[in-house]
Tab-separated table of C-alpha atoms and ligand atoms in Angstrom:
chain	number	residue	atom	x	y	z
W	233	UNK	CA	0.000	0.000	0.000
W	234	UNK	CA	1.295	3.540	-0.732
W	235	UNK	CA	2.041	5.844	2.000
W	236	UNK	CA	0.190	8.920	2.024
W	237	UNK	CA	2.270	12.260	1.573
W	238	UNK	CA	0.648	13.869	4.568
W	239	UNK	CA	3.045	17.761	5.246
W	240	UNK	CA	2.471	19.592	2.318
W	241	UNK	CA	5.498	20.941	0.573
W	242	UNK	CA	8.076	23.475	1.639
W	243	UNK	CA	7.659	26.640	-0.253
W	244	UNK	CA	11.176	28.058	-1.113
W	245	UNK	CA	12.014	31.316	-2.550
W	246	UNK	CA	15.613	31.551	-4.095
W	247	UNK	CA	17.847	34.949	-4.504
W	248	UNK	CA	20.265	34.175	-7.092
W	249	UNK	CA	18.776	31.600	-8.441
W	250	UNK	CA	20.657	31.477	-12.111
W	251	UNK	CA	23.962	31.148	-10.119
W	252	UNK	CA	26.280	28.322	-9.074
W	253	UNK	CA	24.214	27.390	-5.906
W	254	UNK	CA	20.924	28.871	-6.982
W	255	UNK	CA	21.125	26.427	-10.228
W	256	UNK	CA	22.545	23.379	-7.264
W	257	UNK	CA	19.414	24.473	-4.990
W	258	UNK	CA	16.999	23.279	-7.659
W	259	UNK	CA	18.338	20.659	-8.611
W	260	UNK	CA	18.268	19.729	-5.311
W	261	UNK	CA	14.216	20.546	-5.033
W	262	UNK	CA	14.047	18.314	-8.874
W	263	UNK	CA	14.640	15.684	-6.625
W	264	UNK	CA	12.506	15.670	-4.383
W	265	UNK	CA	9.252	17.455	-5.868
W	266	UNK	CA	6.980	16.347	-3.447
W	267	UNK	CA	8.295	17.796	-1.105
W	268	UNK	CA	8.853	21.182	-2.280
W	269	UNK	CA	7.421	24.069	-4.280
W	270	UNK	CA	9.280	26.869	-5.673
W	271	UNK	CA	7.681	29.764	-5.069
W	272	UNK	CA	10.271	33.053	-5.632
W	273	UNK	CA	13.172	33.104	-7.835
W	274	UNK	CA	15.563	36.262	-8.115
W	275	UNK	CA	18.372	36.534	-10.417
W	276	UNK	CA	20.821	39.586	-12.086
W	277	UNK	CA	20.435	39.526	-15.734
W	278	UNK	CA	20.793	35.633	-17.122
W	279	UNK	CA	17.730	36.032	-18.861
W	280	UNK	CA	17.546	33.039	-20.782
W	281	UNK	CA	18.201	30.265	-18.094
W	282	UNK	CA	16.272	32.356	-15.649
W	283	UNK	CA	13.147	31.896	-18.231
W	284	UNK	CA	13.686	28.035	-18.466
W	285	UNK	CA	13.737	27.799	-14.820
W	286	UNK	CA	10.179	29.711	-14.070
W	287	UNK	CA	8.872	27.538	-17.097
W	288	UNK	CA	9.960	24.950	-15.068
W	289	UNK	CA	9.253	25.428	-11.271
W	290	UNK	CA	6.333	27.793	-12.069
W	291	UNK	CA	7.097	30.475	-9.165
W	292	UNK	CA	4.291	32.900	-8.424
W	293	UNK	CA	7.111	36.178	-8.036
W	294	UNK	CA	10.578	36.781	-9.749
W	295	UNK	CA	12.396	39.161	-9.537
W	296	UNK	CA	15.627	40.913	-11.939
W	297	UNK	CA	18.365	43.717	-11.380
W	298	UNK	CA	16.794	46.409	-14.042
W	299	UNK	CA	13.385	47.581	-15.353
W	300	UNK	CA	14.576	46.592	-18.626
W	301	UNK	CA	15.433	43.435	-17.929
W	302	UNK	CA	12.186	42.924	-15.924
W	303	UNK	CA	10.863	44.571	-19.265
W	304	UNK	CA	12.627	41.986	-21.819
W	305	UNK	CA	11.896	38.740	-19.504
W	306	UNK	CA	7.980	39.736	-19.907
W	307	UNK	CA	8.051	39.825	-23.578
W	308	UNK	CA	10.060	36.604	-23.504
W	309	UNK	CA	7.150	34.613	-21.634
W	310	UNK	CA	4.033	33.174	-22.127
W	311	UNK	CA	1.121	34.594	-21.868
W	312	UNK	CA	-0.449	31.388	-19.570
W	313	UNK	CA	2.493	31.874	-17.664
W	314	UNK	CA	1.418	33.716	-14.312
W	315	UNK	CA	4.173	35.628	-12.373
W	316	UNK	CA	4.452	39.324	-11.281
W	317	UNK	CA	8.266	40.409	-11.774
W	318	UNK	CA	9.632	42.900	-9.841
W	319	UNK	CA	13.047	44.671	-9.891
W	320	UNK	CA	15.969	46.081	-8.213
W	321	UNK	CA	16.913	45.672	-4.168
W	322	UNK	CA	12.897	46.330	-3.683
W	323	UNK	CA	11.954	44.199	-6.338
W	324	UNK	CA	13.610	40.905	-4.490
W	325	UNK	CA	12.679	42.170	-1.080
W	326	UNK	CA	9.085	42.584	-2.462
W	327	UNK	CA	9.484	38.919	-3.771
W	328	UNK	CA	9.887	37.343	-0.719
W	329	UNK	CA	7.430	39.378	1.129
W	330	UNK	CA	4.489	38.608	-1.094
W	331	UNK	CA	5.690	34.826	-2.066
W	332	UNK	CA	5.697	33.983	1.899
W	333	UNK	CA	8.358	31.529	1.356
W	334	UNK	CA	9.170	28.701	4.478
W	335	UNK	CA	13.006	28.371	2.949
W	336	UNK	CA	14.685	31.426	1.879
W	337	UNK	CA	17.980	30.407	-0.075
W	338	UNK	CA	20.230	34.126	-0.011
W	339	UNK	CA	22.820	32.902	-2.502
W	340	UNK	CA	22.764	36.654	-4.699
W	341	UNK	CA	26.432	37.805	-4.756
W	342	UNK	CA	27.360	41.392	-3.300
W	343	UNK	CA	25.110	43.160	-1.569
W	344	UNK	CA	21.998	43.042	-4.126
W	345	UNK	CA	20.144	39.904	-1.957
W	346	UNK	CA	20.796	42.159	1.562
W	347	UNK	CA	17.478	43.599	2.331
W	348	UNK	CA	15.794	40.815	1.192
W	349	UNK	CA	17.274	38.503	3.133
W	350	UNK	CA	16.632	40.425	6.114
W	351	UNK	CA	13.100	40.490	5.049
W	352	UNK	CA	12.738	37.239	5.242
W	353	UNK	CA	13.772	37.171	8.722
W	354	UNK	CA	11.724	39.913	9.592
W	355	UNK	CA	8.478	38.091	8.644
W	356	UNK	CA	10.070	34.901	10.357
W	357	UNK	CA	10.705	32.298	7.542
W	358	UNK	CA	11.753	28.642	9.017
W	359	UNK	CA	14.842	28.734	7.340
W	360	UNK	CA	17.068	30.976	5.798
W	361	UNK	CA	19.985	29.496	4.423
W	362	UNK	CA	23.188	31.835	3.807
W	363	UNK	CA	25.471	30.860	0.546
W	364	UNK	CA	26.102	34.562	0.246
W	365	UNK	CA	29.205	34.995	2.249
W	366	UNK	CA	29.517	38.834	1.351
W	367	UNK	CA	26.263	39.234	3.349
W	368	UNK	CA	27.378	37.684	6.580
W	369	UNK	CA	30.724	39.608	6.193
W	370	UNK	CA	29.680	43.030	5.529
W	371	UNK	CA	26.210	43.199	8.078
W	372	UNK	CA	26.232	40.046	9.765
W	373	UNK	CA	25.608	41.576	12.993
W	374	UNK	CA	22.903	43.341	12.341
W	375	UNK	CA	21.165	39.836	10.598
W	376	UNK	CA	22.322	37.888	13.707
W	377	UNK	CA	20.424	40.909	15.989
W	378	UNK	CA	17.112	40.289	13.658
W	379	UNK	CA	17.709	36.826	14.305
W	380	UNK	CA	17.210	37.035	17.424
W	381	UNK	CA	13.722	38.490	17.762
W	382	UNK	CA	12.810	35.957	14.873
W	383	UNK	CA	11.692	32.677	14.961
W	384	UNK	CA	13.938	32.318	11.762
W	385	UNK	CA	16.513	29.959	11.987
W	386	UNK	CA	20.204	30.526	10.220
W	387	UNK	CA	21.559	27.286	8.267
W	388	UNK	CA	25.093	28.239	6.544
W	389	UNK	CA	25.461	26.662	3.237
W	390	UNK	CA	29.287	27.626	2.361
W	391	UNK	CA	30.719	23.651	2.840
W	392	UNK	CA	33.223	24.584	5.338
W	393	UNK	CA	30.686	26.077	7.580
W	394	UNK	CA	27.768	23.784	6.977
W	395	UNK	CA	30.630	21.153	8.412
W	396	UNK	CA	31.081	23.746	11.371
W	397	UNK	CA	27.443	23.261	11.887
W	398	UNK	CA	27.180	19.850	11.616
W	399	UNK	CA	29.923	18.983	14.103
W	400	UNK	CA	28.688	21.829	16.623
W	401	UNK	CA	24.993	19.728	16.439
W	402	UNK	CA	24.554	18.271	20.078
W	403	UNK	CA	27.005	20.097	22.149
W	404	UNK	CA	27.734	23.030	23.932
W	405	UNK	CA	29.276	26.035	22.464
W	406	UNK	CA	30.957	26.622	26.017
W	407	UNK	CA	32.933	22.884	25.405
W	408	UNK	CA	34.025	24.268	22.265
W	409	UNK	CA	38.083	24.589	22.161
W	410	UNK	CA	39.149	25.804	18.513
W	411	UNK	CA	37.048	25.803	15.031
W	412	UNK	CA	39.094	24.314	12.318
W	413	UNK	CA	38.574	25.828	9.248
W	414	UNK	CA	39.924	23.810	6.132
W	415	UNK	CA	40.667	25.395	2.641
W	416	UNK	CA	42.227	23.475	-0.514
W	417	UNK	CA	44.724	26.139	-0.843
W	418	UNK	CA	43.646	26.677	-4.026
W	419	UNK	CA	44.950	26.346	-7.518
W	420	UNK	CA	48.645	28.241	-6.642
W	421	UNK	CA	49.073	26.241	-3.041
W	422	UNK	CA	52.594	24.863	-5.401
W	423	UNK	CA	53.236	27.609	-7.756
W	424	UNK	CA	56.449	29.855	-6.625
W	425	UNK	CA	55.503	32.924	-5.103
W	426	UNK	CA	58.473	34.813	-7.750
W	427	UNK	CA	56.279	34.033	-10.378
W	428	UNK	CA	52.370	35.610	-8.931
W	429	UNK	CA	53.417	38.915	-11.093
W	430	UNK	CA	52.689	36.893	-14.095
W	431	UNK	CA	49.135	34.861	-13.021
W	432	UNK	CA	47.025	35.379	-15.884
W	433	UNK	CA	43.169	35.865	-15.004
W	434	UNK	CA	42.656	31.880	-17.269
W	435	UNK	CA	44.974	30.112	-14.853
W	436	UNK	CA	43.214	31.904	-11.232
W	437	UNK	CA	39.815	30.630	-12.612
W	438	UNK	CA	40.555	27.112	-12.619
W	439	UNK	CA	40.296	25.509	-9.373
W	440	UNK	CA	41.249	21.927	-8.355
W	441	UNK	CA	38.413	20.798	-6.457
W	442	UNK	CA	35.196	23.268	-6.937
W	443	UNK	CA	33.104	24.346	-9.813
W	444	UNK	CA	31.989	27.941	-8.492
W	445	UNK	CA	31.139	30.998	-10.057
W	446	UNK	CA	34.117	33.488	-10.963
W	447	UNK	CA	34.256	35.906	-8.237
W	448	UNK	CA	34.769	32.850	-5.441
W	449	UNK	CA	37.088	31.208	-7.769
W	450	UNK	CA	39.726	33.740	-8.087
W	451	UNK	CA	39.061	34.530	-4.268
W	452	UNK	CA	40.094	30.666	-3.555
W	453	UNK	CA	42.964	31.770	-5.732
W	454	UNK	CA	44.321	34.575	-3.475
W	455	UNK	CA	43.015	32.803	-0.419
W	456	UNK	CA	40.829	36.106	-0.020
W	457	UNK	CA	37.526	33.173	0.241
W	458	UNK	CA	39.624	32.058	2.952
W	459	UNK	CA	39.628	34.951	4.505
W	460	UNK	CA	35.930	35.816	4.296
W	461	UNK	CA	35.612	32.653	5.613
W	462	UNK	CA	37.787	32.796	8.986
W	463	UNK	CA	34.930	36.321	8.845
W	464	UNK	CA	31.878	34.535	8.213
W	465	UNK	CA	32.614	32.174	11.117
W	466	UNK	CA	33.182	34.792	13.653
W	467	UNK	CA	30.008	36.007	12.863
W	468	UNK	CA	27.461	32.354	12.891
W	469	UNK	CA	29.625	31.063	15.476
W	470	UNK	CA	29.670	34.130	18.062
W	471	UNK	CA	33.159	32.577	18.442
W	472	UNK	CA	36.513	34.726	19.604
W	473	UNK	CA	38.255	35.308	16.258
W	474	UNK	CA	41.460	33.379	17.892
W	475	UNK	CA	39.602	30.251	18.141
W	476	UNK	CA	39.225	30.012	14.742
W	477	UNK	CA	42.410	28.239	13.087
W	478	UNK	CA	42.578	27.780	9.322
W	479	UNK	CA	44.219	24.431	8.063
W	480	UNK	CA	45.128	23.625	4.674
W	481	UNK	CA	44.071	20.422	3.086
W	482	UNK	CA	44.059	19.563	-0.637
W	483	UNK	CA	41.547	17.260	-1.207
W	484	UNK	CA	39.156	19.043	0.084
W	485	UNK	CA	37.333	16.417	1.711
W	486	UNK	CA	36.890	16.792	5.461
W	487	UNK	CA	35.153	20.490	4.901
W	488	UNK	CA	35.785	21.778	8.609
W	489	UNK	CA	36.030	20.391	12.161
W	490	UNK	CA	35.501	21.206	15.930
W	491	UNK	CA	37.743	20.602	18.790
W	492	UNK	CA	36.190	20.010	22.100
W	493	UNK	CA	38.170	20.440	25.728
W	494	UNK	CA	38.231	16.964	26.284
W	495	UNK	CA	40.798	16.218	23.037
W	496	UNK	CA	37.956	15.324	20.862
W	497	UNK	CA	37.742	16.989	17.080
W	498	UNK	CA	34.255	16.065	15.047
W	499	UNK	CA	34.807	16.066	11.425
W	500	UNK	CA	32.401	16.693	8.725
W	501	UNK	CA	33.365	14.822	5.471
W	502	UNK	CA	31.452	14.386	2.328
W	503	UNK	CA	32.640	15.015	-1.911
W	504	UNK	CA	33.080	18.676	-2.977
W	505	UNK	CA	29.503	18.719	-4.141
W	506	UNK	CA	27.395	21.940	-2.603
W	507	UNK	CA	24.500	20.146	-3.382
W	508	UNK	CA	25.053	18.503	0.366
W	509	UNK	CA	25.694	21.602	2.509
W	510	UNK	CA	22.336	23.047	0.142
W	511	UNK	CA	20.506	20.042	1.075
W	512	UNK	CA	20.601	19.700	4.472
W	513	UNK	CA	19.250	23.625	4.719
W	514	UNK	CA	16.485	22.509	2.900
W	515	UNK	CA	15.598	20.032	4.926
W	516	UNK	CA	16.850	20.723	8.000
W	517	UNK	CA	16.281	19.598	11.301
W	518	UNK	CA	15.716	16.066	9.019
W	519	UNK	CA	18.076	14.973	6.282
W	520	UNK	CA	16.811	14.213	2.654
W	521	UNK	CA	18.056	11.362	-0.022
W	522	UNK	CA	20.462	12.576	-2.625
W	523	UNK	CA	21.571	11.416	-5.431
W	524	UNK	CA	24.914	12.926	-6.171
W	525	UNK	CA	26.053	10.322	-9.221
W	526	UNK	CA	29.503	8.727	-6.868
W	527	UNK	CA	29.984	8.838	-3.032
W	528	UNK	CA	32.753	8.814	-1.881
W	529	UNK	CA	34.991	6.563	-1.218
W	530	UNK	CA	37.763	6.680	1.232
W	531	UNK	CA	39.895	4.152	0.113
W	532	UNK	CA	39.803	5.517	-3.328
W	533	UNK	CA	40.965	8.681	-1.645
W	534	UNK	CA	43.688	7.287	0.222
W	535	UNK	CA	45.748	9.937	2.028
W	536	UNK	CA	44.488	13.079	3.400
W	537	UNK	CA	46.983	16.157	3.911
W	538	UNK	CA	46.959	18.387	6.190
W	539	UNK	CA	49.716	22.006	6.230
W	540	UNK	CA	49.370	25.547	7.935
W	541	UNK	CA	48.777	28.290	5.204
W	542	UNK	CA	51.502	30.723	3.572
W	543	UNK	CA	50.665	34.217	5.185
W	544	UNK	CA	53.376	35.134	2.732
W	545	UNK	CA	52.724	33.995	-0.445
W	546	UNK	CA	48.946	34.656	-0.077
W	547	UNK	CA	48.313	38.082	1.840
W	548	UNK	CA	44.861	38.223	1.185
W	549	UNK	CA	44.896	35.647	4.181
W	550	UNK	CA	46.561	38.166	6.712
W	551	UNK	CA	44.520	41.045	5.289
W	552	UNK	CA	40.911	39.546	6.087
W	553	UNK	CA	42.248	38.957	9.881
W	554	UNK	CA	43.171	41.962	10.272
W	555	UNK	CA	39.957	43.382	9.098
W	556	UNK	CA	37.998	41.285	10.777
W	557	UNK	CA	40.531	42.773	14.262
W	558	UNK	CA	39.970	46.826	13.234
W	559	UNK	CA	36.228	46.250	13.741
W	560	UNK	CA	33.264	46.192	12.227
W	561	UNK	CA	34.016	48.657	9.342
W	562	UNK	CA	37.323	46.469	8.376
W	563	UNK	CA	35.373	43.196	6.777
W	564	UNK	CA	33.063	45.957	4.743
W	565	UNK	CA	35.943	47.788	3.584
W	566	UNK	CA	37.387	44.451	2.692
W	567	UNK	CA	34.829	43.166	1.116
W	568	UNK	CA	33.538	46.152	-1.044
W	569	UNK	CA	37.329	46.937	-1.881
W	570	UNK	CA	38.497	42.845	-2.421
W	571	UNK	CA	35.065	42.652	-5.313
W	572	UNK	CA	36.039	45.607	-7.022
W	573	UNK	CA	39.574	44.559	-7.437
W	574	UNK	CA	38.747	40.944	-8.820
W	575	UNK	CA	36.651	42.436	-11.552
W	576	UNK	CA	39.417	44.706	-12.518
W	577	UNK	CA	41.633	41.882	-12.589
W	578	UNK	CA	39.262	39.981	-14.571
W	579	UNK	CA	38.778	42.949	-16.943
W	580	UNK	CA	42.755	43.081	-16.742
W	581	UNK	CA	42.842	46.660	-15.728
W	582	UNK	CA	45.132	45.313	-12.344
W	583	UNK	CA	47.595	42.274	-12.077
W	584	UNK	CA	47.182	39.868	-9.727
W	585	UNK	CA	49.215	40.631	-7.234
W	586	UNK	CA	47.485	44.157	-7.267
W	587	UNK	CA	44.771	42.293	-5.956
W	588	UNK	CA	46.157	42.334	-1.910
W	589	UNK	CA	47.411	46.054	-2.682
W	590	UNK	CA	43.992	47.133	-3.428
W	591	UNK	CA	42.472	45.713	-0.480
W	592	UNK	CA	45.005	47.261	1.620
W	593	UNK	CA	45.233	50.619	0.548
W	594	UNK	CA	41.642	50.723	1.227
W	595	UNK	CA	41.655	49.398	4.647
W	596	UNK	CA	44.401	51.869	5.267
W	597	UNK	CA	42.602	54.586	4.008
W	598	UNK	CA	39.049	54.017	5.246
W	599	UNK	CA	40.520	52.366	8.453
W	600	UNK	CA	38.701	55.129	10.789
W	601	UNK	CA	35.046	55.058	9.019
W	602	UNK	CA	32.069	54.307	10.858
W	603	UNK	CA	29.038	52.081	10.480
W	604	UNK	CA	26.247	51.746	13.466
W	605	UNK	CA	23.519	51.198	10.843
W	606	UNK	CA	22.249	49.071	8.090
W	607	UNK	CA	22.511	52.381	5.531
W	608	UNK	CA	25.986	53.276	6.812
W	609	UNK	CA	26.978	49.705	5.767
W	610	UNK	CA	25.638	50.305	2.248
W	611	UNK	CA	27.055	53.773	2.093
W	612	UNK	CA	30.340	52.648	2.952
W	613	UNK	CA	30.486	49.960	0.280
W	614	UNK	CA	29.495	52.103	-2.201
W	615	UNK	CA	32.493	54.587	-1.476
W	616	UNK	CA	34.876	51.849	-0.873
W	617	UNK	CA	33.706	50.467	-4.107
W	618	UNK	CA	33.598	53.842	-5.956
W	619	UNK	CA	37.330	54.689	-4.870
W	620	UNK	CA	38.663	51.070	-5.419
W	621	UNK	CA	37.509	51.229	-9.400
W	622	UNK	CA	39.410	54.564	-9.404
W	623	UNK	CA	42.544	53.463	-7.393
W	624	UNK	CA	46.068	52.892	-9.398
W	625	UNK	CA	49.063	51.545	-8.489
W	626	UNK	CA	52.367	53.487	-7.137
W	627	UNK	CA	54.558	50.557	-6.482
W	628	UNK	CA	55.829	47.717	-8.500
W	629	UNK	CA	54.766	45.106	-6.240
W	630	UNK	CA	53.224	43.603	-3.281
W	631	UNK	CA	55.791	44.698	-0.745
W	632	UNK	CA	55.608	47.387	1.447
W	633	UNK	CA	57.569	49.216	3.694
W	634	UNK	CA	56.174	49.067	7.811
W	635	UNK	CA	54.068	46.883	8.868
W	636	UNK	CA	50.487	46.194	7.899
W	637	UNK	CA	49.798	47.373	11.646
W	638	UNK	CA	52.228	50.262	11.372
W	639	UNK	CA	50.352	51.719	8.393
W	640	UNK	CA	46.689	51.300	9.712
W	641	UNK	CA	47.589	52.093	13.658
W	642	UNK	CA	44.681	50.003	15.413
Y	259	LIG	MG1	33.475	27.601	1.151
């Protein structure tokens, strides 16, 4: 006899749904349709796949960066096909406001999916899972304060710190000794530092392990993801920032651990596939079937390695500590100032090792601004941003004189 499907589906609203874990989150939901219903999708401006996904899941509300775009995706669509699109910051907030979503997936990159995602904790959805690091990094206080007068409950999706969460399940934070974030090192872990002056933008967007987008890509490159990272863990974890240790491990397979005061470390292992860290959001506080095509397989994999990073060779690393040390202001100067300088590199108006000089000119020179609000966070990464695509070089490399702490005094 069949069993009855008696809850009726989750209804999920994505933000950045045309990206890398937006286009992982439904294929997640493909498999199991029963027991969700897409009911919100946001994207930028990839028009086309963003059409074959609402001809797809059928969401009530979309949403799309520009008028015109909101304009174009109309005249694209069916006429049967019923969805109001909205556009612009209010257009995704408005999204998930009317679509009344359970699950809210934030996965837009930069600060586009912000007030949304807030939104949805304001009107208390179950779940909102975070793949949007940039948003943790840059206002994750102020979320984590909403959170706390909502019945919303926060479920990381980056890997490393769904593997945080996952070991942290059943035990007290107060038993917690060190969090031990992992990171592959990234496709330059073996290159010779002598030879970074020469990385063209083809060889940063390969990476060994991951298939991600191109921003996070070259940021695994220069370690900066690392960095936002070691960030984003201060903030979910409510963790000093010097129990959080960063390990290097190539094969990417255990994704994080925890070490408790009695010697104990809990691992989280699993196959560099986000569709298990997007999974278990979905479906959290239960777990859900998936069918990822291979598990893995430990023998196959054989050796695991384990090294302490190169503060040297990648100073994006040291950069986003010290940020994350000058206060509040230092991850958003970071942030804004680190995403401007990988799209010049990508539009090869900067080298690569321009990249750390950027970021630290601007945390040098905004090192004394002040944010106590929402707005001030968005002011200040549009100034950041708006002097970074302006700033120039005046040195022929990534070596300066003083220290980092000389030169920013905190
Ligand atoms: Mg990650």
């Amino acid at each position: 006899m069949a069993v009855m499907q008696t809850s009726s589906p989750k209804r999920v609203a994505i933000l950045g749904s045309t990206g890398s874990v937006g286009v992982n989150t439904l294929n997640v939901i493909r498999q199991h349709p029963e027991k969700f219903k897409v009911v919100s999708l946001s994207c930028g401006s990839s028009l086309a796949l963003f059409k074959k996904q609402i001809e797809e899941f059928s969401p009530l509300f979309v949403s799309v960066a520009t008028a015109e775009l909101a304009f174009n995706l109309k005249s694209s669509l069916s006429r049967d096909q019923n969805v109001r699109i909205y556009f612009g910051v209010d257009g995704h907030q408005k999204c998930i406001e009317e679509s009344t979503p359970d699950i809210l997936m934030s996965s837009m990159t930069g600060t586009f999916g912000l007030k949304a995602s807030l939104q949805g904790v304001v009107q208390g959805v179950s779940i909102l899972g975070i793949a949007n690091k940039e948003i943790l990094v840059m206002a994750g206080s102020f979320i984590i304060e909403a959170l706390e007068k909502s019945p919303t409950e926060l479920i990381p999706v980056d890997s490393e710190h769904s593997a945080i969460f996952q070991a942290l399940m059943g035990n007290k934070k107060s038993a917690v000794k060190s969090i031990i974030l992992t990171g592959s090192g990234g496709p330059f872990r073996l290159r010779d530092a002598k030879t970074f002056d020469s990385i063209k933008k083809e060889e940063a967007l390969k990476h060994p392990n991951w298939s991600m987008g191109a921003k996070i890509t070259i940021d695994s490159s220069t370690m900066m993801n690392k960095g936002l990272e070691f960030i984003e863990a201060v903030r979910l974890f409510g963790l000093p920032a010097e129990k959080i240790k960063i390990v290097i491990h190539p094969e990417s397979l255990v994704h994080s651990l925890v070490e408790y005061c009695d010697g104990s470390i809990m691992a989280q292992l699993g196959l560099s596939d986000m569709r298990i860290p997007i999974a278990l959001a979905l479906s959290y506080p239960d777990r859900i079937s998936l069918d990822l095509g291979k598990s893995l397989n430990l023998v196959e994999a054989g050796a695991l390695h384990f090294e302490e990073p190169d503060f040297e060779k990648f100073p994006c690393l040291g950069l986003a500590l010290k940020a994350e040390a000058m206060g509040r202001q230092g991850s958003i100067i970071l942030n804004s100032a680190n995403e401007v300088a990988v799209e010049r590199f990508l539009k090869d108006e900067i080298t690569y090792l321009e990249i750390p000089s950027l970021v630290e000119d601007a945390l040098v020179s905004y090192k004394s601004a002040r944010v106590n609000s929402l707005d001030e966070v968005i002011d200040l990464d549009i100034e950041v941003k708006s002097w970074s695509k302006n700033w120039s070089f005046v040195r022929p490399r990534y070596r300066r004189e003083g220290s980092f702490h000389e030169r920013v005094s905190v």
